[in-house]
XYZ file of C-alpha atoms in Angstrom:
293
model
C 0.309 -0.077 0.167
C 1.311 3.249 -0.013
C 2.898 5.927 2.478
C 1.668 6.555 5.689
C 2.272 7.380 8.695
C 0.416 4.351 10.435
C 2.057 2.699 13.449
C 2.081 -0.931 14.791
C -0.774 -0.329 16.442
C -3.311 0.195 13.360
C -2.232 -3.415 12.611
C -4.247 -6.631 14.461
C -2.225 -8.931 16.891
C -1.519 -11.905 14.159
C 0.499 -9.483 11.582
C 2.303 -7.512 14.571
C 2.716 -11.780 15.658
C 4.268 -12.204 12.183
C 5.894 -9.948 11.763
C 8.031 -10.375 14.868
C 8.180 -14.326 13.979
C 9.989 -12.326 10.717
C 7.135 -14.839 8.165
C 6.319 -13.793 5.051
C 2.932 -11.119 5.286
C 0.389 -9.261 3.431
C -0.907 -5.746 5.520
C -3.232 -3.189 3.600
C -3.354 0.070 5.516
C -6.723 1.493 7.103
C -5.581 4.501 5.665
C -6.197 3.909 1.457
C -9.311 4.215 0.504
C -9.903 2.254 -3.111
C -8.285 4.656 -4.901
C -4.710 4.651 -3.062
C -5.322 7.494 -1.211
C -3.429 7.090 2.651
C -4.111 9.548 5.533
C -2.565 13.342 4.373
C -2.202 12.282 0.812
C -4.638 11.892 -1.348
C -4.894 11.000 -5.353
C -5.029 14.307 -6.222
C -2.048 15.100 -4.242
C -0.397 12.712 -5.916
C -2.482 13.419 -9.203
C 0.025 16.369 -8.708
C 2.884 15.179 -8.055
C 3.504 13.693 -10.418
C 2.589 16.826 -13.261
C 5.087 18.819 -11.247
C 7.536 16.740 -11.219
C 7.525 16.971 -15.380
C 6.406 20.417 -15.458
C 10.604 20.903 -13.131
C 12.721 18.941 -16.441
C 13.312 22.482 -18.151
C 14.941 23.574 -14.915
C 16.586 20.579 -14.036
C 17.529 20.427 -17.798
C 19.261 24.043 -17.075
C 20.159 23.531 -13.111
C 22.430 19.735 -13.621
C 22.967 19.937 -17.434
C 26.194 17.338 -16.800
C 23.441 15.026 -15.051
C 20.441 15.269 -16.618
C 20.745 16.810 -19.580
C 21.637 13.163 -21.239
C 21.448 10.692 -18.952
C 21.938 6.760 -19.673
C 18.773 5.846 -18.050
C 15.662 7.821 -18.488
C 14.795 11.102 -19.961
C 15.932 14.159 -20.396
C 15.184 16.730 -17.632
C 14.525 13.320 -15.150
C 16.377 12.453 -11.654
C 17.113 8.658 -13.014
C 17.689 5.640 -11.922
C 18.062 2.092 -13.587
C 15.721 0.051 -13.225
C 17.724 -3.468 -12.959
C 16.595 -7.270 -13.643
C 17.614 -9.350 -11.075
C 16.431 -13.385 -12.561
C 18.504 -15.186 -9.791
C 15.651 -13.401 -7.026
C 12.942 -14.043 -10.284
C 13.436 -17.400 -9.671
C 14.051 -17.964 -5.805
C 10.374 -16.446 -5.711
C 9.245 -18.510 -9.083
C 8.488 -16.118 -11.654
C 9.084 -15.521 -14.717
C 12.354 -13.850 -16.817
C 11.958 -10.355 -16.391
C 9.603 -10.328 -14.041
C 11.956 -8.927 -10.886
C 13.465 -5.477 -11.369
C 14.829 -3.761 -8.971
C 14.750 0.162 -9.048
C 18.878 0.887 -8.048
C 18.405 4.996 -7.248
C 21.758 4.554 -5.288
C 22.899 5.701 -8.683
C 20.404 8.524 -8.674
C 21.300 12.007 -11.258
C 22.430 14.597 -9.207
C 22.487 13.550 -5.853
C 23.417 9.356 -5.330
C 20.559 8.220 -3.301
C 16.348 7.968 -3.200
C 16.639 11.075 -1.120
C 17.210 12.799 -4.486
C 14.284 12.484 -4.723
C 11.950 13.576 -1.965
C 14.556 16.524 -0.117
C 15.090 17.591 -3.566
C 11.687 17.493 -4.307
C 10.326 19.341 -1.456
C 13.097 22.663 -1.950
C 11.315 22.659 -5.212
C 8.060 23.393 -4.549
C 9.162 25.555 -1.820
C 10.172 27.907 -4.356
C 7.439 26.974 -6.929
C 5.412 28.236 -4.190
C 6.872 31.341 -3.558
C 7.576 31.783 -7.046
C 3.188 31.601 -7.798
C 3.588 34.422 -5.282
C 6.248 36.754 -6.213
C 4.408 36.830 -9.683
C 1.983 37.716 -8.829
C 2.124 40.496 -5.729
C 1.054 37.887 -2.885
C 2.449 36.874 0.192
C 2.838 33.082 0.394
C 2.006 30.938 3.832
C 4.254 28.205 5.860
C 1.673 26.650 5.553
C 1.195 26.695 1.971
C 4.397 25.089 0.947
C 3.547 21.871 2.409
C 0.576 21.414 -0.271
C 2.017 19.829 -3.887
C 2.614 22.673 -6.398
C -0.329 22.433 -8.528
C 1.363 24.006 -12.394
C -1.749 23.417 -14.104
C -2.331 27.400 -14.614
C 0.913 28.935 -13.222
C 1.129 30.941 -15.381
C 4.965 31.004 -15.828
C 7.900 27.927 -16.759
C 10.110 26.182 -14.239
C 12.876 27.632 -16.497
C 11.740 31.543 -15.235
C 13.408 29.785 -11.487
C 16.706 29.974 -12.693
C 16.823 32.592 -15.842
C 14.563 35.407 -14.121
C 16.309 37.795 -12.369
C 14.523 39.313 -10.294
C 12.833 35.612 -9.203
C 16.122 34.988 -8.975
C 16.557 37.419 -6.437
C 13.751 37.299 -4.495
C 14.557 33.608 -3.828
C 18.382 34.452 -2.365
C 16.417 36.837 0.498
C 15.445 32.632 1.343
C 16.043 30.071 3.696
C 15.912 25.953 3.348
C 17.154 24.603 6.648
C 17.591 20.652 6.934
C 19.195 18.645 9.407
C 20.683 15.018 8.250
C 23.139 12.166 8.319
C 23.677 12.620 5.869
C 21.960 11.744 1.739
C 18.456 14.354 2.567
C 21.148 17.386 3.362
C 22.719 16.832 0.419
C 19.564 16.571 -1.679
C 17.881 19.949 0.087
C 21.619 22.064 0.217
C 22.314 21.087 -3.474
C 18.540 21.699 -4.565
C 18.255 25.746 -2.624
C 21.787 26.694 -3.100
C 21.287 25.564 -7.563
C 18.168 27.800 -6.964
C 20.584 30.591 -5.221
C 19.131 30.371 -2.398
C 19.844 29.957 1.424
C 21.183 26.262 2.731
C 21.974 25.318 5.701
C 21.997 21.522 6.863
C 23.643 19.912 10.310
C 25.021 16.968 10.249
C 25.371 14.095 13.113
C 28.390 13.082 13.572
C 28.214 10.401 11.591
C 28.062 12.070 8.162
C 31.024 11.349 5.597
C 33.075 14.324 5.113
C 33.278 14.042 1.564
C 29.064 14.708 1.225
C 30.427 17.827 3.635
C 33.034 18.967 1.360
C 31.029 18.958 -1.627
C 27.873 20.669 -0.206
C 30.339 24.000 0.929
C 32.013 24.395 -2.166
C 28.525 24.770 -3.584
C 27.789 27.490 -1.330
C 26.062 25.151 1.083
C 25.990 27.159 4.995
C 27.708 23.536 6.705
C 27.021 22.417 10.396
C 28.324 20.138 12.393
C 26.741 18.465 15.564
C 29.051 16.188 17.979
C 25.605 14.071 18.685
C 23.452 12.380 16.301
C 21.186 12.485 14.063
C 18.161 13.610 16.936
C 20.740 16.397 17.585
C 21.506 17.618 14.301
C 17.717 17.977 13.558
C 16.655 18.943 16.840
C 19.319 22.362 16.235
C 18.380 23.006 12.437
C 14.393 23.436 13.265
C 14.910 25.730 15.638
C 17.262 27.729 13.524
C 14.874 27.708 11.694
C 11.810 28.447 13.746
C 14.112 31.881 14.795
C 13.374 33.255 11.019
C 9.844 33.807 9.049
C 12.437 33.152 5.551
C 13.274 30.467 6.473
C 11.669 26.955 5.658
C 12.415 23.610 7.641
C 12.525 20.385 5.754
C 11.894 17.846 8.259
C 12.591 13.949 8.006
C 9.859 13.177 10.328
C 7.051 14.791 9.320
C 7.248 17.057 6.185
C 4.059 15.883 4.004
C 5.420 17.064 0.769
C 8.312 14.700 1.720
C 6.280 11.520 1.119
C 6.096 12.594 -2.378
C 9.055 10.914 -3.463
C 7.799 8.212 -5.447
C 6.367 9.888 -7.439
C 8.075 11.396 -10.483
C 6.745 11.442 -14.067
C 6.296 7.645 -16.162
C 8.588 7.416 -19.480
C 6.696 8.819 -22.431
C 6.381 4.720 -22.738
C 3.887 4.136 -20.167
C 0.269 4.593 -20.490
C -2.353 5.527 -17.772
C -3.742 2.125 -16.418
C -7.682 2.120 -14.937
C -8.065 0.850 -11.967
C -9.502 -2.718 -13.260
C -6.519 -2.618 -15.468
C -5.627 -6.743 -15.800
C -1.844 -6.004 -18.561
C 0.508 -8.540 -17.317
C 3.446 -6.017 -17.419
C 4.872 -4.198 -14.476
C 2.748 -2.003 -13.213
C 3.622 1.160 -10.658
C 0.610 3.152 -8.950
C -1.684 4.286 -11.824
C 0.710 3.741 -14.583
C 1.551 0.127 -16.616
C 5.052 0.423 -18.163
C 6.471 -2.610 -20.530
C 8.989 -5.134 -19.065
C 13.020 -3.597 -19.954
C 14.132 -6.121 -22.183
C 16.727 -8.589 -21.291
């Protein structure tokens, strides 16, 4: 079932016992409806996030030309990773060849981890809301930044976030803060810095030195903590709360961060009906042909 912040108290005793015994379990999230919405994540939000990722493609080409203009996998403008066959596991599961696939998000463009989607999605989502308010002469509330930006009717291209000097000057007045052991901080820091925003990453003691160095080389402020993850997050949250022009990317409670997995499908994919019985690989409401050997 789609992601939702539902804890074990929502599971029955038999399910919990099976998990503790490490037995295979199929658990249906009671917070999910038939259309795939789960708790705070609605189907409308999911569809808007797919449109958002597609809308961002021209911007990604401008900001990260080496990584996404002609990616080794995926389509131009996408933060993509390869889909690899793992037939040995497929055979162990009794599946036909080509039916067991591994999404290698350790190879994601720009940041090299799955957090390249989540962190960057939230940063660019914030920037899109700020841009819409800027062009409309409006103020934006922090609560609005926790809603998924829907580019339909936006009235401007995502490329404006890279090419419009007045908008860039406006974004430079804003701050993005995050607490991280490394990967989330890397995606948030690199994304915010590429937009010209002030980026502050609070990093715990176990963060890798090369990640700190890379962030600093892009102009990101890295605050090192002697303690673990919780300390870095608390410090980042407190710093952001003291600045009305700041937005904190909260890995523990962010709503928008949950839409990391909704990158638009390749153009070869088709929208599937809920009752579809297609034998192709399925990912949410999309149906795509499995890659060839």
